[in-house]
């Protein structure tokens, strides 16, 4: 169904300054333009990416006032012109990584869609404008092409994936970002082989999703590295076989410990925190001649990474992978089917649930390290 009407007075959790609590406000949501979809959000969750941008006081990642949130699930309310792949009522999830299916990158290797020459992270990608106004008629910034902390949002169709209605909506929400990033990285970016050894730096949602993916791929040893001892028992449920607490390594570095545990280094190392020093540690802990280090955490400070060319020449490699290297429109439905077939375990990632009015509680839980994914229900 196409719509030409603005939705008046739906609510959104608006952030007006770095680190400030979100405030539930009435807003206006414009109709979708050509190539866009207006989505009624059913539930959303909080990702560390939201936290990083929420804290940013200045620079290119400071979007205030705005509507955060990028991991969610909802139903299509209406579509703009030239949208044919989804219709009103479809269950969909927004994704940060664009996937048009038409450009060279979407058709061939990689997932860096080049449908649009440039796109701002705080506006609609086709025209750089906003579809949100606050109660005073002032524009509100978008966030990562989703802005899911709102009852209604507008998403470009290239950032939207249709999901089978058989998938429970809260599990569909998990496939929008974090879990897909971790699981996808083991299948797409790393392409882990059966019997491989894996080391994971950081046992948050993404790190545990890497463990789940490594388990599915048949890794023989999955090492979890984290300072939070409470994560270890949780991690066992996702296939982690061994644990390293960086504060208990004595004089040895974590990379030395990993090399000893794996008889020379892990075949695959994943950095899931967003720390340049940990990337270096992961690289040093990978196997000489063939070890691959995959960067999944985002270091917004842009700290430089120093690696001697001879280390690369010797056969080790390092790579990044946005959203795990997957192509959202073809790979996320595949992951959804794996969940329905009970091959992919999603339930354990949900540790808390709150109402939309309690959204700041979700921030507190994540900041205190008490939650993996807190599902925020819009109408409960």
Coordinates of C-alpha atoms in Angstrom, one line a residue:
X1 CA 0.0 0.0 0.0
X2 CA 1.4 3.4 -1.0
X3 CA 0.8 6.3 1.4
X4 CA 0.9 10.0 1.0
X5 CA 0.0 10.9 4.6
X6 CA 2.2 12.0 7.4
X7 CA 1.6 10.0 10.6
X8 CA 1.1 12.5 13.4
X9 CA 1.8 12.0 17.1
X10 CA 3.5 8.5 17.2
X11 CA 6.2 8.4 19.9
X12 CA 9.9 8.1 19.6
X13 CA 12.8 8.0 22.1
X14 CA 14.7 11.1 21.2
X15 CA 18.2 11.9 22.2
X16 CA 19.1 15.6 22.3
X17 CA 22.6 15.5 23.6
X18 CA 25.6 13.1 24.0
X19 CA 25.1 10.7 26.8
X20 CA 21.8 12.2 27.9
X21 CA 18.8 9.9 28.7
X22 CA 16.4 9.4 25.9
X23 CA 13.1 11.2 26.2
X24 CA 9.8 9.7 24.8
X25 CA 8.3 12.4 22.6
X26 CA 5.5 12.7 20.1
X27 CA 6.9 13.2 16.5
X28 CA 5.7 13.4 12.9
X29 CA 6.7 10.7 10.4
X30 CA 6.5 11.6 6.7
X31 CA 5.3 9.2 4.1
X32 CA 7.9 7.1 2.2
X33 CA 9.3 8.6 -1.0
X34 CA 10.3 6.6 -4.0
X35 CA 12.3 3.5 -3.0
X36 CA 11.4 3.9 0.6
X37 CA 9.3 1.9 3.1
X38 CA 7.5 3.1 6.3
X39 CA 7.7 0.5 9.0
X40 CA 5.8 0.0 12.2
X41 CA 8.4 -1.2 14.7
X42 CA 7.2 -4.0 16.9
X43 CA 10.4 -4.5 18.9
X44 CA 13.9 -3.2 18.9
X45 CA 17.0 -3.9 20.9
X46 CA 20.2 -2.1 22.0
X47 CA 23.5 -2.6 20.3
X48 CA 27.0 -1.4 21.4
X49 CA 27.0 0.6 18.2
X50 CA 24.1 2.7 19.6
X51 CA 26.1 3.3 22.8
X52 CA 29.2 4.4 20.9
X53 CA 27.3 7.0 18.8
X54 CA 25.2 8.0 21.8
X55 CA 28.4 8.9 23.7
X56 CA 29.9 10.8 20.8
X57 CA 30.1 14.5 21.8
X58 CA 31.5 15.9 18.5
X59 CA 32.7 15.0 15.0
X60 CA 31.1 13.0 12.2
X61 CA 29.4 10.5 14.5
X62 CA 27.5 13.1 16.6
X63 CA 23.9 13.1 15.6
X64 CA 21.7 15.3 17.9
X65 CA 18.8 15.7 18.2
X66 CA 18.0 12.3 16.7
X67 CA 16.4 8.9 16.9
X68 CA 18.9 6.1 17.6
X69 CA 18.3 2.3 17.2
X70 CA 19.3 0.1 14.3
X71 CA 18.4 -3.5 15.4
X72 CA 14.7 -4.2 15.1
X73 CA 11.8 -6.0 13.6
X74 CA 8.5 -4.6 12.4
X75 CA 5.8 -4.8 9.7
X76 CA 5.5 -2.7 6.6
X77 CA 2.9 0.0 7.0
X78 CA 3.2 1.5 3.5
X79 CA 5.6 1.7 0.6
X80 CA 6.8 4.5 -1.7
X81 CA 6.8 4.4 -5.5
X82 CA 9.0 1.8 -7.2
X83 CA 9.0 -0.6 -4.2
X84 CA 7.9 -4.1 -5.2
X85 CA 9.8 -6.5 -3.0
X86 CA 7.8 -5.8 0.1
X87 CA 4.2 -4.9 0.8
X88 CA 2.0 -3.8 3.7
X89 CA 2.0 -6.4 6.5
X90 CA 5.3 -8.1 5.6
X91 CA 7.6 -8.8 8.5
X92 CA 10.9 -7.0 7.9
X93 CA 14.2 -6.1 9.6
X94 CA 16.3 -3.0 8.9
X95 CA 20.0 -3.5 8.2
X96 CA 22.9 -1.1 8.3
X97 CA 24.6 -2.6 5.3
X98 CA 22.9 -1.6 2.0
X99 CA 22.0 -4.4 -0.4
X100 CA 20.5 -3.3 -3.7
X101 CA 21.2 -6.5 -5.6
X102 CA 21.9 -4.6 -8.8
X103 CA 25.4 -3.0 -8.5
X104 CA 28.6 -4.8 -9.2
X105 CA 29.4 -5.3 -5.6
X106 CA 26.0 -6.8 -4.8
X107 CA 26.2 -9.1 -7.8
X108 CA 29.7 -10.3 -7.2
X109 CA 32.3 -10.5 -4.3
X110 CA 31.9 -8.5 -1.1
X111 CA 29.0 -6.7 0.4
X112 CA 29.9 -3.0 0.1
X113 CA 26.9 -2.0 -2.0
X114 CA 27.6 1.1 -4.3
X115 CA 24.0 1.9 -5.2
X116 CA 24.4 5.4 -4.0
X117 CA 27.7 7.3 -4.5
X118 CA 27.7 8.6 -0.9
X119 CA 25.3 8.3 2.0
X120 CA 25.1 10.2 5.3
X121 CA 24.7 8.0 8.4
X122 CA 22.1 10.5 9.8
X123 CA 19.7 10.9 6.9
X124 CA 17.9 9.0 4.2
X125 CA 20.5 7.8 1.6
X126 CA 18.9 8.9 -1.6
X127 CA 18.4 12.6 -0.9
X128 CA 20.1 13.2 2.4
X129 CA 17.0 14.5 4.1
X130 CA 15.0 13.5 7.2
X131 CA 11.5 11.9 7.5
X132 CA 11.1 13.0 11.1
X133 CA 9.9 16.2 12.7
X134 CA 9.7 16.8 16.4
X135 CA 6.6 18.3 18.1
X136 CA 7.9 21.8 17.3
X137 CA 8.3 21.0 13.6
X138 CA 12.1 20.8 13.7
X139 CA 13.9 18.0 11.9
X140 CA 15.4 15.0 13.8
X141 CA 18.4 13.1 12.6
X142 CA 18.2 9.6 11.4
X143 CA 20.6 6.9 12.6
X144 CA 22.3 4.2 10.6
X145 CA 19.5 4.1 8.0
X146 CA 17.1 2.6 10.6
X147 CA 16.1 4.9 13.6
X148 CA 14.2 2.0 15.3
X149 CA 13.7 3.7 18.6
X150 CA 10.3 5.0 17.2
X151 CA 6.9 3.5 16.8
X152 CA 7.2 4.3 13.0
X153 CA 10.3 4.8 10.9
X154 CA 11.1 5.2 7.2
X155 CA 13.8 2.9 5.8
X156 CA 15.2 2.8 2.2
X157 CA 14.3 -0.6 0.6
X158 CA 18.0 -1.3 0.1
X159 CA 18.4 -1.4 3.9
X160 CA 15.4 -3.7 4.5
X161 CA 15.1 -7.5 4.5
X162 CA 11.9 -9.5 4.4
X163 CA 11.7 -12.3 7.0
X164 CA 9.5 -15.4 7.1
X165 CA 6.5 -14.8 9.4
X166 CA 7.2 -18.1 11.0
X167 CA 10.2 -16.5 12.8
X168 CA 9.1 -15.0 16.2
X169 CA 9.5 -11.3 16.0
X170 CA 12.0 -11.0 18.8
X171 CA 14.2 -13.6 17.2
X172 CA 13.9 -11.8 13.8
X173 CA 15.1 -8.6 15.6
X174 CA 18.3 -10.4 16.6
X175 CA 19.1 -11.0 12.9
X176 CA 19.0 -7.3 12.2
X177 CA 22.7 -6.7 13.3
X178 CA 24.7 -8.3 16.1
X179 CA 24.0 -12.0 15.8
X180 CA 24.1 -11.8 12.0
X181 CA 27.5 -10.0 12.2
X182 CA 29.1 -12.7 14.4
X183 CA 27.6 -15.8 12.8
X184 CA 27.9 -14.4 9.3
X185 CA 31.6 -13.6 9.8
X186 CA 32.4 -17.3 10.4
X187 CA 30.6 -18.3 7.2
X188 CA 31.4 -15.5 4.8
X189 CA 34.4 -13.5 6.0
X190 CA 36.5 -16.3 7.6
X191 CA 34.8 -19.3 6.0
X192 CA 35.9 -21.5 8.9
X193 CA 36.7 -25.1 8.0
X194 CA 35.7 -28.1 10.1
X195 CA 38.4 -28.9 12.7
X196 CA 39.8 -25.3 12.9
X197 CA 40.9 -23.5 16.0
X198 CA 39.2 -20.2 16.8
X199 CA 40.0 -17.4 19.3
X200 CA 37.4 -14.7 20.1
X201 CA 38.3 -11.4 21.7
X202 CA 35.3 -10.1 23.6
X203 CA 32.3 -12.2 24.6
X204 CA 29.5 -9.8 24.0
X205 CA 26.6 -10.6 21.6
X206 CA 28.9 -10.4 18.5
X207 CA 31.6 -12.5 20.1
X208 CA 29.1 -15.2 21.3
X209 CA 27.5 -15.2 17.8
X210 CA 31.0 -15.9 16.4
X211 CA 31.2 -18.8 18.8
X212 CA 27.8 -20.1 17.7
X213 CA 28.9 -19.8 14.0
X214 CA 32.2 -21.5 14.7
X215 CA 30.3 -24.3 16.5
X216 CA 28.0 -24.7 13.4
X217 CA 31.0 -24.8 11.1
X218 CA 32.6 -27.6 13.2
X219 CA 35.5 -25.8 14.9
X220 CA 37.5 -28.2 17.1
X221 CA 38.6 -25.6 19.7
X222 CA 36.8 -22.2 20.4
X223 CA 38.7 -20.0 22.8
X224 CA 36.9 -17.1 24.4
X225 CA 38.9 -14.1 25.8
X226 CA 37.1 -11.7 28.2
X227 CA 37.8 -10.0 31.5
X228 CA 34.2 -10.7 32.7
X229 CA 34.3 -14.1 34.4
X230 CA 30.5 -14.2 34.4
X231 CA 30.6 -14.5 30.6
X232 CA 32.4 -17.8 30.7
X233 CA 29.4 -19.9 31.8
X234 CA 27.2 -18.2 29.3
X235 CA 29.7 -18.7 26.5
X236 CA 29.7 -22.5 27.0
X237 CA 26.1 -22.6 25.8
X238 CA 27.3 -21.2 22.5
X239 CA 30.1 -23.6 21.9
X240 CA 33.1 -22.0 23.6
X241 CA 35.4 -24.8 24.8
X242 CA 38.3 -22.8 26.5
X243 CA 38.6 -19.5 28.3
X244 CA 41.3 -16.9 28.8
X245 CA 41.0 -14.1 31.4
X246 CA 43.6 -11.4 30.3
X247 CA 44.1 -10.3 33.9
X248 CA 45.2 -13.8 34.8
X249 CA 47.9 -14.4 32.3
X250 CA 50.8 -13.3 34.5
X251 CA 53.8 -12.2 32.5
X252 CA 52.6 -13.8 29.3
X253 CA 50.6 -11.9 26.8
X254 CA 47.2 -13.2 25.7
X255 CA 48.6 -14.0 22.3
X256 CA 51.3 -16.1 23.9
X257 CA 48.7 -18.0 25.8
X258 CA 46.7 -18.6 22.7
X259 CA 49.7 -19.9 20.8
X260 CA 50.4 -22.3 23.5
X261 CA 46.8 -23.5 23.7
X262 CA 46.7 -24.1 19.9
X263 CA 50.2 -25.4 19.2
X264 CA 51.4 -22.4 17.3
X265 CA 48.4 -20.1 17.0
X266 CA 44.7 -20.1 16.2
X267 CA 43.6 -20.6 12.6
X268 CA 41.1 -17.8 13.0
X269 CA 41.0 -14.8 15.5
X270 CA 38.1 -12.5 15.8
X271 CA 38.3 -9.0 17.4
X272 CA 34.8 -8.1 18.6
X273 CA 35.5 -5.2 20.9
X274 CA 36.8 -2.3 18.8
X275 CA 40.3 -1.9 20.2
X276 CA 43.4 -1.4 18.1
X277 CA 45.5 -3.0 20.8
X278 CA 43.3 -6.1 20.8
X279 CA 43.5 -6.3 17.0
X280 CA 47.3 -6.5 17.4
X281 CA 47.0 -9.1 20.1
X282 CA 44.6 -11.2 17.9
X283 CA 46.9 -10.9 15.0
X284 CA 49.9 -12.1 17.1
X285 CA 47.8 -15.0 18.4
X286 CA 47.0 -16.2 14.9
X287 CA 48.8 -19.1 13.2
X288 CA 52.0 -18.4 11.4
X289 CA 51.7 -18.9 7.6
X290 CA 47.9 -19.1 7.4
X291 CA 46.2 -17.4 10.4
X292 CA 43.4 -15.0 9.6
X293 CA 42.3 -12.2 11.9
X294 CA 38.8 -10.7 11.3
X295 CA 38.0 -7.3 12.7
X296 CA 34.3 -7.0 13.8
X297 CA 34.6 -4.3 16.5
X298 CA 34.6 -0.6 15.5
X299 CA 37.3 1.7 17.0
X300 CA 35.7 5.1 16.4
X301 CA 38.9 6.8 17.7
X302 CA 40.7 5.7 14.6
X303 CA 43.9 4.6 16.3
X304 CA 46.5 3.4 13.8
X305 CA 47.5 -0.3 13.6
X306 CA 51.2 -1.2 12.9
X307 CA 52.0 -4.5 11.3
X308 CA 55.4 -5.4 9.7
X309 CA 55.0 -6.3 6.0
X310 CA 57.0 -9.4 6.5
X311 CA 54.3 -10.8 8.8
X312 CA 51.8 -10.4 6.0
X313 CA 54.3 -11.8 3.5
X314 CA 54.7 -14.9 5.7
X315 CA 51.1 -15.8 5.1
X316 CA 49.1 -14.3 7.9
X317 CA 46.2 -12.0 7.0
X318 CA 43.9 -9.4 8.5
X319 CA 40.6 -8.2 7.3
X320 CA 37.5 -6.3 8.3
X321 CA 33.9 -7.4 7.8
X322 CA 30.9 -5.1 8.1
X323 CA 27.8 -7.1 9.1
X324 CA 30.1 -10.2 8.9
X325 CA 30.6 -9.9 5.2
X326 CA 27.1 -11.1 4.4
X327 CA 24.7 -9.9 1.7
X328 CA 21.7 -9.1 3.8
X329 CA 18.8 -9.9 1.4
X330 CA 20.0 -13.4 0.5
X331 CA 21.9 -14.4 3.7
X332 CA 19.6 -13.2 6.5
X333 CA 16.6 -15.2 5.3
X334 CA 19.1 -18.2 5.1
X335 CA 20.0 -17.6 8.8
X336 CA 16.3 -17.4 9.6
X337 CA 15.7 -20.8 8.1
X338 CA 18.6 -22.2 10.1
X339 CA 16.9 -20.9 13.2
X340 CA 13.6 -22.6 12.2
X341 CA 15.4 -25.8 11.6
X342 CA 17.0 -25.5 15.1
X343 CA 20.5 -25.4 13.6
X344 CA 21.1 -21.8 14.8
X345 CA 20.4 -21.0 18.5
X346 CA 19.0 -17.5 19.1
X347 CA 17.1 -17.7 22.3
X348 CA 20.1 -17.5 24.6
X349 CA 21.0 -14.1 23.3
X350 CA 17.9 -12.5 24.9
X351 CA 18.7 -11.8 28.5
X352 CA 16.2 -9.0 29.3
X353 CA 12.9 -7.5 28.0
X354 CA 11.5 -4.0 28.8
X355 CA 8.7 -1.8 27.6
X356 CA 9.4 1.2 25.3
X357 CA 8.9 3.6 28.2
X358 CA 11.8 1.8 30.0
X359 CA 14.3 2.2 27.2
X360 CA 16.8 3.9 29.4
X361 CA 16.9 0.8 31.6
X362 CA 18.2 -1.1 28.5
X363 CA 21.1 1.4 28.3
X364 CA 21.9 0.9 32.0
X365 CA 21.9 -2.9 31.7
X366 CA 24.2 -2.9 28.7
X367 CA 26.6 -0.3 30.3
X368 CA 26.8 -2.4 33.4
X369 CA 27.6 -5.5 31.4
X370 CA 24.5 -7.3 32.6
X371 CA 22.8 -7.9 29.3
X372 CA 23.5 -9.4 25.9
X373 CA 20.4 -8.3 24.1
X374 CA 17.5 -6.5 25.8
X375 CA 14.3 -6.6 23.7
X376 CA 12.4 -3.3 23.9
X377 CA 8.8 -3.9 23.1
X378 CA 7.0 -0.9 21.6
X379 CA 3.5 -1.7 22.9
X380 CA 3.8 -3.9 26.0

